[in-house]
mmCIF file of C-alpha atoms and ligand atoms in Angstrom:
data_model
loop_
_atom_site.group_PDB
_atom_site.id
_atom_site.type_symbol
_atom_site.label_atom_id
_atom_site.label_comp_id
_atom_site.label_asym_id
_atom_site.label_seq_id
_atom_site.Cartn_x
_atom_site.Cartn_y
_atom_site.Cartn_z
ATOM 1 C CA UNK A 157 58.065 68.616 128.530
ATOM 2 C CA UNK A 158 59.879 65.831 126.743
ATOM 3 C CA UNK A 159 62.897 67.559 125.129
ATOM 4 C CA UNK A 160 65.996 67.051 127.443
ATOM 5 C CA UNK A 161 67.275 70.585 126.796
ATOM 6 C CA UNK A 162 64.817 72.477 128.504
ATOM 7 C CA UNK A 163 64.305 69.658 131.158
ATOM 8 C CA UNK A 164 67.985 70.101 131.971
ATOM 9 C CA UNK A 165 67.536 74.090 132.092
ATOM 10 C CA UNK A 166 64.585 73.809 134.414
ATOM 11 C CA UNK A 167 66.635 71.543 136.728
ATOM 12 C CA UNK A 168 69.721 73.613 136.619
ATOM 13 C CA UNK A 169 67.807 76.703 137.768
ATOM 14 C CA UNK A 170 66.044 74.676 140.451
ATOM 15 C CA UNK A 171 66.727 75.781 144.173
ATOM 16 C CA UNK A 172 66.381 73.831 147.223
ATOM 17 C CA UNK A 173 67.177 75.292 150.604
ATOM 18 C CA UNK A 174 68.653 72.926 153.179
ATOM 19 C CA UNK A 175 68.079 73.602 157.029
ATOM 20 C CA UNK A 176 70.818 74.497 159.562
ATOM 21 C CA UNK A 177 69.397 72.235 162.084
ATOM 22 C CA UNK A 178 69.794 69.360 159.841
ATOM 23 C CA UNK A 179 73.692 69.591 160.416
ATOM 24 C CA UNK A 180 72.983 69.361 164.300
ATOM 25 C CA UNK A 181 72.711 66.601 166.481
ATOM 26 C CA UNK A 182 68.967 65.513 166.631
ATOM 27 C CA UNK A 183 67.292 62.287 167.963
ATOM 28 C CA UNK A 184 64.015 61.465 169.567
ATOM 29 C CA UNK A 185 62.523 61.972 173.292
ATOM 30 C CA UNK A 186 64.417 58.591 174.030
ATOM 31 C CA UNK A 187 67.855 59.495 172.655
ATOM 32 C CA UNK A 188 69.918 61.571 170.936
ATOM 33 C CA UNK A 189 73.130 59.954 169.214
ATOM 34 C CA UNK A 190 75.848 62.524 169.089
ATOM 35 C CA UNK A 191 77.917 62.382 165.772
ATOM 36 C CA UNK A 192 81.393 63.406 165.036
ATOM 37 C CA UNK A 193 82.237 66.318 163.300
ATOM 38 C CA UNK A 194 78.715 68.114 164.164
ATOM 39 C CA UNK A 195 78.962 71.920 163.924
ATOM 40 C CA UNK A 196 79.460 73.858 167.143
ATOM 41 C CA UNK A 197 77.930 76.918 166.055
ATOM 42 C CA UNK A 198 75.816 78.665 163.199
ATOM 43 C CA UNK A 199 79.298 79.358 161.289
ATOM 44 C CA UNK A 200 79.995 75.739 161.132
ATOM 45 C CA UNK A 201 76.658 74.663 159.911
ATOM 46 C CA UNK A 202 76.752 77.222 157.122
ATOM 47 C CA UNK A 203 80.038 75.612 156.016
ATOM 48 C CA UNK A 204 78.312 72.450 156.011
ATOM 49 C CA UNK A 205 75.585 73.821 153.986
ATOM 50 C CA UNK A 206 78.142 75.329 151.700
ATOM 51 C CA UNK A 207 79.426 71.866 151.178
ATOM 52 C CA UNK A 208 75.968 70.569 149.907
ATOM 53 C CA UNK A 209 75.762 73.350 147.473
ATOM 54 C CA UNK A 210 79.521 72.766 146.515
ATOM 55 C CA UNK A 211 78.601 69.249 145.233
ATOM 56 C CA UNK A 212 74.862 69.380 144.178
ATOM 57 C CA UNK A 213 74.724 73.083 142.824
ATOM 58 C CA UNK A 214 71.296 73.750 143.658
ATOM 59 C CA UNK A 215 71.398 74.083 147.500
ATOM 60 C CA UNK A 216 72.450 77.857 147.443
ATOM 61 C CA UNK A 217 70.857 78.756 150.796
ATOM 62 C CA UNK A 218 70.139 77.756 154.293
ATOM 63 C CA UNK A 219 67.548 78.407 156.884
ATOM 64 C CA UNK A 220 68.058 79.672 160.002
ATOM 65 C CA UNK A 221 66.284 78.652 163.135
ATOM 66 C CA UNK A 222 65.920 81.408 165.920
ATOM 67 C CA UNK A 223 67.173 81.209 168.790
ATOM 68 C CA UNK A 224 69.420 77.914 167.784
ATOM 69 C CA UNK A 225 70.967 79.993 165.358
ATOM 70 C CA UNK A 226 71.306 83.391 167.237
ATOM 71 C CA UNK A 227 74.677 85.312 166.648
ATOM 72 C CA UNK A 228 75.822 88.631 167.653
ATOM 73 C CA UNK A 229 76.215 90.162 164.135
ATOM 74 C CA UNK A 230 73.917 88.999 161.543
ATOM 75 C CA UNK A 231 75.468 91.048 158.826
ATOM 76 C CA UNK A 232 78.690 89.109 159.670
ATOM 77 C CA UNK A 233 77.098 85.636 159.431
ATOM 78 C CA UNK A 234 75.560 86.814 156.146
ATOM 79 C CA UNK A 235 79.024 87.671 155.087
ATOM 80 C CA UNK A 236 80.620 84.492 155.816
ATOM 81 C CA UNK A 237 77.841 82.661 154.125
ATOM 82 C CA UNK A 238 78.704 84.798 151.105
ATOM 83 C CA UNK A 239 81.900 83.962 151.241
ATOM 84 C CA UNK A 240 81.378 80.218 151.217
ATOM 85 C CA UNK A 241 79.236 80.511 148.254
ATOM 86 C CA UNK A 242 75.794 80.563 149.989
ATOM 87 C CA UNK A 243 73.480 82.830 151.440
ATOM 88 C CA UNK A 244 71.190 82.982 154.665
ATOM 89 C CA UNK A 245 67.379 81.824 153.593
ATOM 90 C CA UNK A 246 64.304 81.592 155.584
ATOM 91 C CA UNK A 247 64.316 82.644 159.318
ATOM 92 C CA UNK A 248 62.650 80.155 161.576
ATOM 93 C CA UNK A 249 60.936 81.551 164.370
ATOM 94 C CA UNK A 250 60.845 79.432 167.671
ATOM 95 C CA UNK A 251 58.147 79.851 170.225
ATOM 96 C CA UNK A 252 58.037 76.441 171.360
ATOM 97 C CA UNK A 253 61.007 75.836 173.804
ATOM 98 C CA UNK A 254 60.284 78.224 176.590
ATOM 99 C CA UNK A 255 58.797 77.208 179.714
ATOM 100 C CA UNK A 256 56.123 80.221 179.551
ATOM 101 C CA UNK A 257 54.766 78.663 176.487
ATOM 102 C CA UNK A 258 53.359 75.616 178.450
ATOM 103 C CA UNK A 259 49.934 76.738 177.535
ATOM 104 C CA UNK A 260 50.757 78.349 174.219
ATOM 105 C CA UNK A 261 52.703 80.958 172.889
ATOM 106 C CA UNK A 262 50.835 83.364 170.694
ATOM 107 C CA UNK A 263 47.496 81.657 171.986
ATOM 108 C CA UNK A 264 48.318 81.744 175.458
ATOM 109 C CA UNK A 265 45.681 82.938 177.922
ATOM 110 C CA UNK A 266 48.232 84.997 179.504
ATOM 111 C CA UNK A 267 48.719 88.351 177.588
ATOM 112 C CA UNK A 268 52.219 88.877 178.783
ATOM 113 C CA UNK A 269 53.081 85.492 177.306
ATOM 114 C CA UNK A 270 51.645 86.375 174.252
ATOM 115 C CA UNK A 271 53.312 89.694 174.146
ATOM 116 C CA UNK A 272 56.678 87.911 174.811
ATOM 117 C CA UNK A 273 55.744 85.456 171.779
ATOM 118 C CA UNK A 274 55.024 88.525 169.435
ATOM 119 C CA UNK A 275 58.192 90.291 170.519
ATOM 120 C CA UNK A 276 59.940 87.207 169.366
ATOM 121 C CA UNK A 277 58.504 86.808 165.770
ATOM 122 C CA UNK A 278 58.994 90.815 165.385
ATOM 123 C CA UNK A 279 62.747 90.241 166.648
ATOM 124 C CA UNK A 280 62.766 87.362 163.558
ATOM 125 C CA UNK A 281 61.939 90.219 160.983
ATOM 126 C CA UNK A 282 64.518 92.350 162.577
ATOM 127 C CA UNK A 283 67.007 89.456 161.819
ATOM 128 C CA UNK A 284 65.972 89.090 158.307
ATOM 129 C CA UNK A 285 66.389 92.916 157.399
ATOM 130 C CA UNK A 286 70.246 92.020 158.358
ATOM 131 C CA UNK A 287 70.586 88.625 156.850
ATOM 132 C CA UNK A 288 68.582 89.746 153.613
ATOM 133 C CA UNK A 289 66.127 86.944 153.964
ATOM 134 C CA UNK A 290 62.938 87.046 151.950
ATOM 135 C CA UNK A 291 60.774 84.686 154.413
ATOM 136 C CA UNK A 292 59.745 84.566 157.912
ATOM 137 C CA UNK A 293 58.498 80.962 158.436
ATOM 138 C CA UNK A 294 56.072 80.425 161.752
ATOM 139 C CA UNK A 295 55.208 77.164 163.092
ATOM 140 C CA UNK A 296 53.163 77.041 166.309
ATOM 141 C CA UNK A 297 53.092 74.485 168.710
ATOM 142 C CA UNK A 298 50.135 75.779 170.134
ATOM 143 C CA UNK A 299 47.021 73.899 171.240
ATOM 144 C CA UNK A 300 45.354 72.024 174.113
ATOM 145 C CA UNK A 301 45.516 68.480 175.103
ATOM 146 C CA UNK A 302 42.005 68.520 176.842
ATOM 147 C CA UNK A 303 38.495 69.164 175.556
ATOM 148 C CA UNK A 304 37.608 72.594 177.555
ATOM 149 C CA UNK A 305 41.114 73.275 178.420
ATOM 150 C CA UNK A 306 40.752 76.850 176.423
ATOM 151 C CA UNK A 307 38.287 78.307 174.381
ATOM 152 C CA UNK A 308 39.127 77.399 170.512
ATOM 153 C CA UNK A 309 37.558 80.693 168.917
ATOM 154 C CA UNK A 310 39.160 83.008 171.847
ATOM 155 C CA UNK A 311 42.696 81.519 170.871
ATOM 156 C CA UNK A 312 41.949 82.056 167.037
ATOM 157 C CA UNK A 313 41.451 85.653 167.831
ATOM 158 C CA UNK A 314 44.859 85.757 169.650
ATOM 159 C CA UNK A 315 46.534 84.221 166.812
ATOM 160 C CA UNK A 316 45.175 86.454 164.054
ATOM 161 C CA UNK A 317 46.291 89.666 166.121
ATOM 162 C CA UNK A 318 49.891 88.450 166.461
ATOM 163 C CA UNK A 319 49.607 87.449 162.765
ATOM 164 C CA UNK A 320 48.530 90.670 161.952
ATOM 165 C CA UNK A 321 51.234 92.545 164.018
ATOM 166 C CA UNK A 322 53.810 90.621 162.634
ATOM 167 C CA UNK A 323 52.713 91.147 159.081
ATOM 168 C CA UNK A 324 52.636 94.568 159.482
ATOM 169 C CA UNK A 325 56.311 94.652 160.369
ATOM 170 C CA UNK A 326 57.278 92.867 157.383
ATOM 171 C CA UNK A 327 59.145 95.061 154.392
ATOM 172 C CA UNK A 328 57.739 95.145 151.213
ATOM 173 C CA UNK A 329 59.896 92.216 149.656
ATOM 174 C CA UNK A 330 59.372 89.829 152.735
ATOM 175 C CA UNK A 331 56.708 87.192 153.039
ATOM 176 C CA UNK A 332 55.353 85.460 156.017
ATOM 177 C CA UNK A 333 55.025 81.538 155.530
ATOM 178 C CA UNK A 334 52.692 80.105 158.033
ATOM 179 C CA UNK A 335 53.026 76.329 158.409
ATOM 180 C CA UNK A 336 50.246 73.921 160.080
ATOM 181 C CA UNK A 337 50.882 70.834 161.584
ATOM 182 C CA UNK A 338 48.013 67.970 162.710
ATOM 183 C CA UNK A 339 48.919 67.151 166.128
ATOM 184 C CA UNK A 340 52.199 67.079 168.306
ATOM 185 C CA UNK A 341 53.147 68.352 170.691
ATOM 186 C CA UNK A 342 49.418 69.202 171.483
ATOM 187 C CA UNK A 343 47.223 66.106 171.356
ATOM 188 C CA UNK A 344 43.645 67.457 171.543
ATOM 189 C CA UNK A 345 43.518 70.269 169.548
ATOM 190 C CA UNK A 346 46.115 72.089 167.596
ATOM 191 C CA UNK A 347 45.766 75.933 166.773
ATOM 192 C CA UNK A 348 46.737 75.454 163.379
ATOM 193 C CA UNK A 349 46.110 72.244 162.390
ATOM 194 C CA UNK A 350 45.825 72.203 158.708
ATOM 195 C CA UNK A 351 45.632 73.883 155.413
ATOM 196 C CA UNK A 352 42.564 75.199 155.753
ATOM 197 C CA UNK A 353 43.341 77.258 158.824
ATOM 198 C CA UNK A 354 46.811 78.516 157.856
ATOM 199 C CA UNK A 355 44.906 79.601 154.580
ATOM 200 C CA UNK A 356 42.225 81.414 156.300
ATOM 201 C CA UNK A 357 44.925 83.383 158.252
ATOM 202 C CA UNK A 358 46.781 84.118 155.234
ATOM 203 C CA UNK A 359 43.756 85.442 153.225
ATOM 204 C CA UNK A 360 42.890 87.910 156.060
ATOM 205 C CA UNK A 361 46.591 89.108 156.316
ATOM 206 C CA UNK A 362 47.276 89.815 152.690
ATOM 207 C CA UNK A 363 48.994 88.639 149.515
ATOM 208 C CA UNK A 364 52.496 88.526 151.286
ATOM 209 C CA UNK A 365 51.308 85.853 153.777
ATOM 210 C CA UNK A 366 51.244 82.432 152.320
ATOM 211 C CA UNK A 367 51.049 78.790 153.432
ATOM 212 C CA UNK A 368 53.963 76.453 153.784
ATOM 213 C CA UNK A 369 53.424 72.647 153.323
ATOM 214 C CA UNK A 370 55.523 70.641 155.726
ATOM 215 C CA UNK A 371 54.830 67.020 154.075
ATOM 216 C CA UNK A 372 55.306 65.264 157.377
ATOM 217 C CA UNK A 373 52.657 67.033 159.154
ATOM 218 C CA UNK A 374 49.386 65.205 157.730
ATOM 219 C CA UNK A 375 47.086 62.289 158.791
ATOM 220 C CA UNK A 376 48.129 59.084 157.033
ATOM 221 C CA UNK A 377 46.474 58.672 153.641
ATOM 222 C CA UNK A 378 46.309 62.555 152.929
ATOM 223 C CA UNK A 379 46.241 63.454 149.235
ATOM 224 C CA UNK A 380 48.930 66.209 149.607
ATOM 225 C CA UNK A 381 49.249 66.896 145.801
ATOM 226 C CA UNK A 382 45.356 67.763 146.354
ATOM 227 C CA UNK A 383 46.426 70.619 148.578
ATOM 228 C CA UNK A 384 49.190 71.603 146.653
ATOM 229 C CA UNK A 385 46.729 72.109 143.640
ATOM 230 C CA UNK A 386 44.272 74.236 145.792
ATOM 231 C CA UNK A 387 46.624 76.888 147.359
ATOM 232 C CA UNK A 388 48.505 76.932 143.662
ATOM 233 C CA UNK A 389 44.968 77.839 142.341
ATOM 234 C CA UNK A 390 44.677 80.185 145.143
ATOM 235 C CA UNK A 391 47.823 81.848 144.624
ATOM 236 C CA UNK A 392 48.587 80.793 148.503
ATOM 237 C CA UNK A 393 51.564 78.308 148.323
ATOM 238 C CA UNK A 394 54.504 79.840 149.687
ATOM 239 C CA UNK A 395 56.638 76.863 150.081
ATOM 240 C CA UNK A 396 57.383 73.191 151.251
ATOM 241 C CA UNK A 397 59.016 71.859 154.124
ATOM 242 C CA UNK A 398 60.282 68.778 152.693
ATOM 243 C CA UNK A 399 60.996 65.568 154.772
ATOM 244 C CA UNK A 400 59.572 61.928 154.781
ATOM 245 C CA UNK A 401 57.036 60.096 157.191
ATOM 246 C CA UNK A 402 56.043 56.796 157.748
ATOM 247 C CA UNK A 403 53.813 57.307 161.177
ATOM 248 C CA UNK A 404 53.772 61.044 161.949
ATOM 249 C CA UNK A 405 56.320 64.019 162.021
ATOM 250 C CA UNK A 406 59.342 61.464 161.325
ATOM 251 C CA UNK A 407 61.796 64.235 159.860
ATOM 252 C CA UNK A 408 63.374 61.728 157.623
ATOM 253 C CA UNK A 409 64.796 62.088 154.143
ATOM 254 C CA UNK A 410 62.318 63.550 151.468
ATOM 255 C CA UNK A 411 61.190 60.714 149.048
ATOM 256 C CA UNK A 412 62.422 58.271 151.160
ATOM 257 C CA UNK A 413 58.914 56.595 152.558
ATOM 258 C CA UNK A 414 57.021 57.699 149.297
ATOM 259 C CA UNK A 415 59.205 58.756 146.207
ATOM 260 C CA UNK A 416 55.927 58.595 144.462
ATOM 261 C CA UNK A 417 54.301 60.924 146.452
ATOM 262 C CA UNK A 418 56.889 63.373 146.001
ATOM 263 C CA UNK A 419 56.734 63.187 142.191
ATOM 264 C CA UNK A 420 52.958 63.673 142.384
ATOM 265 C CA UNK A 421 53.585 66.810 144.189
ATOM 266 C CA UNK A 422 56.293 68.091 141.848
ATOM 267 C CA UNK A 423 54.171 67.069 138.868
ATOM 268 C CA UNK A 424 51.708 69.708 140.255
ATOM 269 C CA UNK A 425 54.109 72.431 140.455
ATOM 270 C CA UNK A 426 55.056 71.679 136.856
ATOM 271 C CA UNK A 427 51.937 71.392 135.824
ATOM 272 C CA UNK A 428 51.384 75.225 137.114
ATOM 273 C CA UNK A 429 54.310 76.115 135.845
ATOM 274 C CA UNK A 430 55.544 77.223 139.225
ATOM 275 C CA UNK A 431 58.957 75.668 139.452
ATOM 276 C CA UNK A 432 60.853 78.787 139.371
ATOM 277 C CA UNK A 433 58.131 81.449 140.485
ATOM 278 C CA UNK A 434 58.956 81.765 143.980
ATOM 279 C CA UNK A 435 57.583 79.154 145.787
ATOM 280 C CA UNK A 436 60.357 78.148 148.584
ATOM 281 C CA UNK A 437 61.799 74.458 147.893
ATOM 282 C CA UNK A 438 63.026 73.934 151.541
ATOM 283 C CA UNK A 439 64.206 70.654 153.365
ATOM 284 C CA UNK A 440 62.978 70.473 157.211
ATOM 285 C CA UNK A 441 64.826 66.920 158.126
ATOM 286 C CA UNK A 442 66.644 65.720 160.920
ATOM 287 C CA UNK A 443 69.117 62.791 160.574
ATOM 288 C CA UNK A 444 69.407 60.964 163.695
ATOM 289 C CA UNK A 445 71.252 58.105 162.582
ATOM 290 C CA UNK A 446 72.824 58.859 159.240
ATOM 291 C CA UNK A 447 75.577 60.770 158.489
ATOM 292 C CA UNK A 448 74.098 64.391 158.193
ATOM 293 C CA UNK A 449 75.963 66.312 155.378
ATOM 294 C CA UNK A 450 75.701 62.977 153.173
ATOM 295 C CA UNK A 451 71.950 62.562 154.096
ATOM 296 C CA UNK A 452 71.467 66.364 152.958
ATOM 297 C CA UNK A 453 72.981 65.642 149.612
ATOM 298 C CA UNK A 454 71.011 62.468 149.147
ATOM 299 C CA UNK A 455 68.070 64.702 150.026
ATOM 300 C CA UNK A 456 68.626 67.237 147.394
ATOM 301 C CA UNK A 457 69.342 64.700 145.013
ATOM 302 C CA UNK A 458 65.871 62.958 145.849
ATOM 303 C CA UNK A 459 64.116 66.558 145.123
ATOM 304 C CA UNK A 460 65.791 66.791 141.703
ATOM 305 C CA UNK A 461 64.892 63.195 140.678
ATOM 306 C CA UNK A 462 61.363 63.639 141.643
ATOM 307 C CA UNK A 463 61.435 66.952 139.960
ATOM 308 C CA UNK A 464 62.901 65.500 136.454
ATOM 309 C CA UNK A 465 60.210 62.712 136.382
ATOM 310 C CA UNK A 466 57.469 65.715 136.727
ATOM 311 C CA UNK A 467 59.309 67.541 134.084
ATOM 312 C CA UNK A 468 59.301 64.251 132.017
ATOM 313 C CA UNK A 469 55.525 63.939 131.859
ATOM 314 C CA UNK A 470 54.325 64.456 128.421
ATOM 315 C CA UNK A 471 51.583 67.278 129.180
ATOM 316 C CA UNK A 472 49.766 67.113 125.773
ATOM 317 C CA UNK A 473 49.411 63.615 125.699
ATOM 318 C CA UNK A 474 47.897 63.778 128.945
ATOM 319 C CA UNK A 475 45.563 66.230 128.374
ATOM 320 C CA UNK A 476 44.440 64.811 125.260
ATOM 321 C CA UNK A 477 43.650 61.456 127.165
ATOM 322 C CA UNK A 478 41.995 63.487 129.861
ATOM 323 C CA UNK A 479 40.012 65.332 127.551
ATOM 324 C CA UNK A 480 38.970 62.141 125.671
ATOM 325 C CA UNK A 481 38.275 60.208 128.737
ATOM 326 C CA UNK A 482 40.765 57.872 128.330
ATOM 327 C CA UNK A 483 41.730 57.042 132.285
ATOM 328 C CA UNK A 484 44.165 54.410 131.519
ATOM 329 C CA UNK A 485 46.088 56.330 129.016
ATOM 330 C CA UNK A 486 46.144 59.521 131.410
ATOM 331 C CA UNK A 487 47.285 57.212 134.132
ATOM 332 C CA UNK A 488 50.076 55.662 131.786
ATOM 333 C CA UNK A 489 51.369 59.153 130.823
ATOM 334 C CA UNK A 490 52.183 59.819 134.605
ATOM 335 C CA UNK A 491 53.517 56.311 134.985
ATOM 336 C CA UNK A 492 55.488 56.194 132.134
ATOM 337 C CA UNK A 493 57.353 59.613 133.479
ATOM 338 C CA UNK A 494 57.558 58.303 136.857
ATOM 339 C CA UNK A 495 59.116 55.254 135.897
ATOM 340 C CA UNK A 496 61.866 56.666 133.947
ATOM 341 C CA UNK A 497 65.419 56.206 135.199
ATOM 342 C CA UNK A 498 66.132 59.956 135.471
ATOM 343 C CA UNK A 499 69.747 59.295 136.931
ATOM 344 C CA UNK A 500 71.725 59.614 133.522
ATOM 345 C CA UNK A 501 70.014 63.108 132.985
ATOM 346 C CA UNK A 502 70.920 64.184 136.197
ATOM 347 C CA UNK A 503 74.755 63.110 135.834
ATOM 348 C CA UNK A 504 74.903 64.867 132.574
ATOM 349 C CA UNK A 505 73.083 68.148 134.016
ATOM 350 C CA UNK A 506 75.808 68.059 136.667
ATOM 351 C CA UNK A 507 78.388 67.638 134.150
ATOM 352 C CA UNK A 508 77.010 70.717 132.324
ATOM 353 C CA UNK A 509 77.204 72.561 135.441
ATOM 354 C CA UNK A 510 80.644 71.651 136.025
ATOM 355 C CA UNK A 511 80.096 69.174 138.799
ATOM 356 C CA UNK A 512 80.965 65.890 139.524
ATOM 357 C CA UNK A 513 78.116 63.474 138.245
ATOM 358 C CA UNK A 514 78.267 61.704 141.468
ATOM 359 C CA UNK A 515 77.816 64.169 144.166
ATOM 360 C CA UNK A 516 77.922 61.659 147.113
ATOM 361 C CA UNK A 517 80.945 59.934 145.785
ATOM 362 C CA UNK A 518 82.665 63.460 145.249
ATOM 363 C CA UNK A 519 81.757 64.663 148.782
ATOM 364 C CA UNK A 520 83.476 61.199 150.226
ATOM 365 C CA UNK A 521 86.341 61.636 148.234
ATOM 366 C CA UNK A 522 86.687 65.399 149.170
ATOM 367 C CA UNK A 523 87.971 64.779 152.515
ATOM 368 C CA UNK A 524 85.626 67.191 153.894
ATOM 369 C CA UNK A 525 84.205 65.097 156.895
ATOM 370 C CA UNK A 526 87.943 63.843 157.938
ATOM 371 C CA UNK A 527 88.656 67.534 157.986
ATOM 372 C CA UNK A 528 85.594 68.643 160.224
ATOM 373 C CA UNK A 529 85.720 65.750 162.137
ATOM 374 C CA UNK A 530 89.465 66.324 163.222
ATOM 375 C CA UNK A 531 88.720 70.266 163.650
ATOM 376 C CA UNK A 532 85.379 70.092 165.307
ATOM 377 C CA UNK A 533 86.615 68.907 168.858
ATOM 378 C CA UNK A 534 85.749 70.526 171.963
ATOM 379 C CA UNK A 535 83.052 73.040 172.730
ATOM 380 C CA UNK A 536 79.234 72.069 172.301
ATOM 381 C CA UNK A 537 77.904 70.328 169.320
ATOM 382 C CA UNK A 538 74.793 72.011 167.952
ATOM 383 C CA UNK A 539 71.569 70.507 168.550
ATOM 384 C CA UNK A 540 68.051 71.495 169.521
ATOM 385 C CA UNK A 541 67.948 73.900 171.826
ATOM 386 C CA UNK A 542 71.871 74.800 171.069
HETATM 387 C C1 RM4 B 68 58.438 71.821 163.767
HETATM 388 C C2 RM4 B 68 58.072 72.368 162.146
HETATM 389 C C3 RM4 B 68 59.005 73.402 161.751
HETATM 390 C C4 RM4 B 68 60.468 73.291 162.118
HETATM 391 C C5 RM4 B 68 60.589 72.799 163.667
HETATM 392 C C6 RM4 B 68 61.937 72.295 163.630
HETATM 393 O O1 RM4 B 68 57.694 70.358 163.648
HETATM 394 O O2 RM4 B 68 58.310 71.549 161.254
HETATM 395 O O3 RM4 B 68 58.999 73.906 160.460
HETATM 396 O O4 RM4 B 68 61.276 74.338 162.238
HETATM 397 O O5 RM4 B 68 59.721 71.491 163.759
HETATM 398 MN MN1 MN B 69 58.325 72.378 159.266
#
């Protein structure tokens, strides 16, 4: 694609989901530095997400994490979101923070603990029914720290049973997204460590089970765009948890450590014509030091910039170069697109959409942060476990 009009149309139609937990306090195991103006409850987190959408125009949904975002009335929360111009998105299950889960959740040797974990996954589907969410995202911290600690294949069987029971509870329009992560918190063996394991479980479950790629969950040097291509080919790429990593699961702003990698990922998506076919583009980030709402706006813009560059790749010239074995020309086609400054194009797009061309400047000028800073005094600020 090289004509500006279809590129702008594709970018205008892009949807990026932000995460409720990105608006709360976060940190490391050493220290959480609290920030001013941080939401005290899911209603305030949604107000922040709506603010991101107001200035970017492409972030109309917000993912929830249960129980962090537990409320009495999810239909009321959905109405609150709608009134603010956004909707509730993916429901993230949390089976990693109870004492019971020390030896695992759905893979725990104790059947009682497994039952409790499955009950939580099913509760998440109940919540999806109330919120109108399409996707259930499952990440398991399950694993072992020492060789011999538990039996690998037995644990896989327990995992398969739990997934099957949860999958059977999904409605026709609902999907299960299975996430993988190489290591941490388990240090010897993780029960869903890689895309192959997630893929095998999804294949056994059925069409509505798909793999989600968290960009921070790989070994250094992993070719993530190859995984994207493989899952696209198999029809099993459900979505992304976008973030950036230098060392491990750093949860930094997407595109910050390696914007070229993000471009290469988006290039595979555009090449397969899958930008608007149901892949969930989600942010899974934590903003420990930087102002949170502004960081989420920046992240949305980073995804847009990588996507714009991917849309600029001249597919015809690329295919010709590839067919004729012109290695350098093929590579140059990609690099030309990557090296294009797409910021003017995105400014034009925002003007077309009736937005300020400079989302961060507009957000700063809006006075939103000063307002919530003054209002959100007292109570308990949201954070992991809140
Ligand atoms: C996990 C995983 C999940 C996310 C939690 C907060 O490492 O990435 O997707 O929900 O962190
Ligand atoms: Mn994730």
